[in-house]
Amino acid sequence: MSIQRARYTKIRHLTISLLDRFNVKVAPVPIQDLLFASGIDIKFGDLGEVSGLIARQGRHTIVGVNSIQAHTRQRFTLAHEFGHFLLHHDLQSHTDVGFRVNYRDRKSSEATDIEEIEANFFAASILMPRPFLDRVNAFEALTDDDQVNRLAEIFDVSVHAMSLRLANEYSYQRSF
């Protein structure tokens, strides 16, 4: 299956459905628990320049996370790889032992690959769900750095990730 454009609506519905299914009502979203509950093993280690990876063999899936990166980066990586797990069942990259592998690295941040765009959007949507943002009046943080910092702490994400999420979700509402 070749994806031609990002499936934003599907991803929005999927993330809300997952939060409902796992009864997650407040931030921060326990992303590691969601992966475990979905049958995914998580391994932490020094992966050098790579933030994370997903390896599948049959029904067994392992997500690897770079343990030397910041805690908030690790959370985003877990969410990103969870997105690949749920959205991209036909990844083509394989290791020589039959594992399908997809690495989270600099390319994944460049937003040039549809699968990476989707995994990044999934990660932002699951860690910073729009309904949770609305509940804390996140729209008001668009022009207030202190509020962005406070929201990043509440959602346990980086300030950069929160800034991007707020801009993507609310910038169309800002008055010019």
mmCIF file of C-alpha atoms in Angstrom:
data_model
loop_
_atom_site.group_PDB
_atom_site.id
_atom_site.type_symbol
_atom_site.label_atom_id
_atom_site.label_comp_id
_atom_site.label_asym_id
_atom_site.label_seq_id
_atom_site.Cartn_x
_atom_site.Cartn_y
_atom_site.Cartn_z
ATOM 1 C CA MET A 1 0.000 0.000 0.000
ATOM 2 C CA SER A 2 1.404 3.356 -0.999
ATOM 3 C CA ILE A 3 0.132 6.295 1.029
ATOM 4 C CA GLN A 4 -0.194 9.441 -1.092
ATOM 5 C CA ARG A 5 -1.098 11.957 1.610
ATOM 6 C CA ALA A 6 -1.234 12.002 5.367
ATOM 7 C CA ARG A 7 -4.396 10.597 6.925
ATOM 8 C CA TYR A 8 -4.895 13.302 9.550
ATOM 9 C CA THR A 9 -8.595 12.660 10.203
ATOM 10 C CA LYS A 10 -8.018 8.931 10.650
ATOM 11 C CA ILE A 11 -5.173 9.643 13.057
ATOM 12 C CA ARG A 12 -7.257 12.129 15.081
ATOM 13 C CA HIS A 13 -10.027 9.536 15.445
ATOM 14 C CA LEU A 14 -7.554 6.773 16.273
ATOM 15 C CA THR A 15 -5.854 8.733 19.053
ATOM 16 C CA ILE A 16 -9.158 9.737 20.674
ATOM 17 C CA SER A 17 -10.355 6.135 20.407
ATOM 18 C CA LEU A 18 -7.175 4.857 22.092
ATOM 19 C CA LEU A 19 -7.453 7.365 24.922
ATOM 20 C CA ASP A 20 -11.068 6.313 25.472
ATOM 21 C CA ARG A 21 -10.223 2.608 25.260
ATOM 22 C CA PHE A 22 -7.451 2.932 27.846
ATOM 23 C CA ASN A 23 -9.497 5.380 29.959
ATOM 24 C CA VAL A 24 -6.903 8.158 29.756
ATOM 25 C CA LYS A 25 -8.647 11.354 30.833
ATOM 26 C CA VAL A 26 -5.828 13.728 31.816
ATOM 27 C CA ALA A 27 -2.298 14.648 30.842
ATOM 28 C CA PRO A 28 0.343 13.450 30.822
ATOM 29 C CA VAL A 29 -0.673 10.501 28.685
ATOM 30 C CA PRO A 30 1.038 7.331 30.013
ATOM 31 C CA ILE A 31 2.466 6.446 26.601
ATOM 32 C CA GLN A 32 4.680 3.638 27.841
ATOM 33 C CA ASP A 33 1.652 1.943 29.436
ATOM 34 C CA LEU A 34 -0.276 2.202 26.151
ATOM 35 C CA LEU A 35 2.510 0.405 24.288
ATOM 36 C CA PHE A 36 2.724 -2.329 26.943
ATOM 37 C CA ALA A 37 -1.075 -2.758 26.888
ATOM 38 C CA SER A 38 -0.847 -3.156 23.101
ATOM 39 C CA GLY A 39 1.635 -6.021 23.475
ATOM 40 C CA ILE A 40 4.742 -4.051 22.489
ATOM 41 C CA ASP A 41 8.043 -4.695 24.259
ATOM 42 C CA ILE A 42 10.172 -1.620 24.945
ATOM 43 C CA LYS A 43 13.956 -1.650 25.150
ATOM 44 C CA PHE A 44 16.074 1.339 26.174
ATOM 45 C CA GLY A 45 19.707 1.720 25.177
ATOM 46 C CA ASP A 46 22.307 3.961 23.570
ATOM 47 C CA LEU A 47 21.314 4.097 19.896
ATOM 48 C CA GLY A 48 23.814 6.771 18.886
ATOM 49 C CA GLU A 49 22.198 9.232 16.460
ATOM 50 C CA VAL A 50 18.983 7.200 16.205
ATOM 51 C CA SER A 51 16.102 8.233 18.486
ATOM 52 C CA GLY A 52 14.216 4.975 18.185
ATOM 53 C CA LEU A 53 13.239 1.987 16.094
ATOM 54 C CA ILE A 54 10.496 -0.554 15.705
ATOM 55 C CA ALA A 55 11.180 -4.183 14.886
ATOM 56 C CA ARG A 56 8.479 -6.722 14.086
ATOM 57 C CA GLN A 57 8.607 -10.437 13.636
ATOM 58 C CA GLY A 58 5.247 -12.059 13.242
ATOM 59 C CA ARG A 59 3.063 -10.910 16.130
ATOM 60 C CA HIS A 60 6.043 -9.815 18.258
ATOM 61 C CA THR A 61 6.999 -6.134 18.220
ATOM 62 C CA ILE A 62 9.859 -4.373 19.973
ATOM 63 C CA VAL A 63 10.319 -0.631 20.175
ATOM 64 C CA GLY A 64 13.820 0.577 20.911
ATOM 65 C CA VAL A 65 14.358 4.000 22.478
ATOM 66 C CA ASN A 66 17.596 5.936 22.794
ATOM 67 C CA SER A 67 18.149 6.176 26.547
ATOM 68 C CA ILE A 68 20.716 8.975 26.280
ATOM 69 C CA GLN A 69 18.199 11.459 24.909
ATOM 70 C CA ALA A 70 15.999 13.726 27.024
ATOM 71 C CA HIS A 71 13.008 12.181 28.799
ATOM 72 C CA THR A 72 10.564 14.229 26.711
ATOM 73 C CA ARG A 73 12.294 13.113 23.509
ATOM 74 C CA GLN A 74 11.996 9.497 24.645
ATOM 75 C CA ARG A 75 8.251 9.962 25.221
ATOM 76 C CA PHE A 76 7.827 11.458 21.754
ATOM 77 C CA THR A 77 9.846 8.597 20.263
ATOM 78 C CA LEU A 78 7.649 6.017 22.019
ATOM 79 C CA ALA A 79 4.542 7.732 20.649
ATOM 80 C CA HIS A 80 6.092 8.044 17.170
ATOM 81 C CA GLU A 81 6.943 4.336 17.034
ATOM 82 C CA PHE A 82 3.479 3.467 18.391
ATOM 83 C CA GLY A 83 2.123 5.421 15.423
ATOM 84 C CA HIS A 84 4.166 3.282 13.030
ATOM 85 C CA PHE A 85 2.924 0.153 14.811
ATOM 86 C CA LEU A 86 -0.718 1.129 14.368
ATOM 87 C CA LEU A 87 -0.578 2.828 10.964
ATOM 88 C CA HIS A 88 2.191 1.227 8.885
ATOM 89 C CA HIS A 89 1.935 -2.540 8.745
ATOM 90 C CA ASP A 90 3.772 -2.872 5.445
ATOM 91 C CA LEU A 91 7.121 -1.188 6.132
ATOM 92 C CA GLN A 92 9.670 -2.484 3.627
ATOM 93 C CA SER A 93 12.932 -2.269 5.571
ATOM 94 C CA HIS A 94 14.173 -5.594 6.998
ATOM 95 C CA THR A 95 17.192 -6.789 8.883
ATOM 96 C CA ASP A 96 18.943 -9.985 7.936
ATOM 97 C CA VAL A 97 17.094 -11.956 10.645
ATOM 98 C CA GLY A 98 13.641 -11.235 9.279
ATOM 99 C CA PHE A 99 12.686 -8.296 11.462
ATOM 100 C CA ARG A 100 10.982 -5.360 9.798
ATOM 101 C CA VAL A 101 12.749 -2.263 11.126
ATOM 102 C CA ASN A 102 11.894 1.422 10.916
ATOM 103 C CA TYR A 103 14.297 3.895 12.504
ATOM 104 C CA ARG A 104 13.393 7.244 14.052
ATOM 105 C CA ASP A 105 16.225 9.567 13.083
ATOM 106 C CA ARG A 106 16.888 12.973 11.545
ATOM 107 C CA LYS A 107 14.964 12.049 8.385
ATOM 108 C CA SER A 108 11.843 11.429 10.462
ATOM 109 C CA SER A 109 11.950 15.025 11.696
ATOM 110 C CA GLU A 110 12.216 16.518 8.191
ATOM 111 C CA ALA A 111 8.583 15.727 7.295
ATOM 112 C CA THR A 112 9.357 14.604 3.757
ATOM 113 C CA ASP A 113 8.129 11.006 4.042
ATOM 114 C CA ILE A 114 4.369 10.441 4.433
ATOM 115 C CA GLU A 115 4.857 7.605 6.934
ATOM 116 C CA GLU A 116 7.101 9.864 9.052
ATOM 117 C CA ILE A 117 4.633 12.753 8.804
ATOM 118 C CA GLU A 118 1.869 10.444 9.987
ATOM 119 C CA ALA A 119 3.937 8.994 12.834
ATOM 120 C CA ASN A 120 4.899 12.499 13.988
ATOM 121 C CA PHE A 121 1.285 13.677 13.792
ATOM 122 C CA PHE A 122 0.163 10.585 15.710
ATOM 123 C CA ALA A 123 2.780 11.237 18.409
ATOM 124 C CA ALA A 124 1.715 14.864 18.803
ATOM 125 C CA SER A 125 -1.970 13.907 18.792
ATOM 126 C CA ILE A 126 -1.657 11.152 21.399
ATOM 127 C CA LEU A 127 0.672 13.072 23.737
ATOM 128 C CA MET A 128 -1.137 16.412 23.370
ATOM 129 C CA PRO A 129 -4.726 15.486 22.476
ATOM 130 C CA ARG A 130 -6.838 18.376 21.228
ATOM 131 C CA PRO A 131 -9.627 17.744 23.779
ATOM 132 C CA PHE A 132 -7.082 17.890 26.617
ATOM 133 C CA LEU A 133 -5.594 21.097 25.186
ATOM 134 C CA ASP A 134 -9.041 22.643 24.873
ATOM 135 C CA ARG A 135 -9.827 21.750 28.492
ATOM 136 C CA VAL A 136 -6.840 23.785 29.745
ATOM 137 C CA ASN A 137 -7.512 26.701 27.372
ATOM 138 C CA ALA A 138 -4.297 26.047 25.488
ATOM 139 C CA PHE A 139 -5.345 28.513 22.796
ATOM 140 C CA GLU A 140 -4.386 31.300 25.198
ATOM 141 C CA ALA A 141 -0.783 30.080 25.237
ATOM 142 C CA LEU A 142 -0.166 30.949 21.572
ATOM 143 C CA THR A 143 1.406 34.273 22.455
ATOM 144 C CA ASP A 144 2.651 33.543 25.984
ATOM 145 C CA ASP A 145 5.963 31.712 26.442
ATOM 146 C CA ASP A 146 5.322 31.123 30.149
ATOM 147 C CA GLN A 147 2.046 29.381 29.354
ATOM 148 C CA VAL A 148 3.724 27.248 26.678
ATOM 149 C CA ASN A 149 6.335 26.196 29.253
ATOM 150 C CA ARG A 150 3.591 25.385 31.783
ATOM 151 C CA LEU A 151 1.678 23.317 29.230
ATOM 152 C CA ALA A 152 4.832 21.455 28.209
ATOM 153 C CA GLU A 153 5.326 20.480 31.861
ATOM 154 C CA ILE A 154 1.694 19.398 32.274
ATOM 155 C CA PHE A 155 1.802 17.242 29.131
ATOM 156 C CA ASP A 156 5.389 16.054 29.809
ATOM 157 C CA VAL A 157 6.617 17.073 26.368
ATOM 158 C CA SER A 158 9.316 19.444 25.181
ATOM 159 C CA VAL A 159 8.587 23.138 24.832
ATOM 160 C CA HIS A 160 9.380 22.786 21.134
ATOM 161 C CA ALA A 161 6.829 19.968 20.683
ATOM 162 C CA MET A 162 4.193 21.942 22.569
ATOM 163 C CA SER A 163 4.875 25.078 20.523
ATOM 164 C CA LEU A 164 4.474 23.167 17.263
ATOM 165 C CA ARG A 165 1.305 21.459 18.456
ATOM 166 C CA LEU A 166 -0.280 24.736 19.549
ATOM 167 C CA ALA A 167 0.650 26.423 16.277
ATOM 168 C CA ASN A 168 -0.765 23.537 14.252
ATOM 169 C CA GLU A 169 -3.977 23.289 16.260
ATOM 170 C CA TYR A 170 -4.798 26.911 16.987
ATOM 171 C CA SER A 171 -2.925 29.317 14.741
ATOM 172 C CA TYR A 172 -5.895 29.640 12.380
ATOM 173 C CA GLN A 173 -7.847 31.151 15.298
ATOM 174 C CA ARG A 174 -5.310 33.820 16.129
ATOM 175 C CA SER A 175 -6.358 37.357 15.264
ATOM 176 C CA PHE A 176 -3.882 39.354 13.185
#
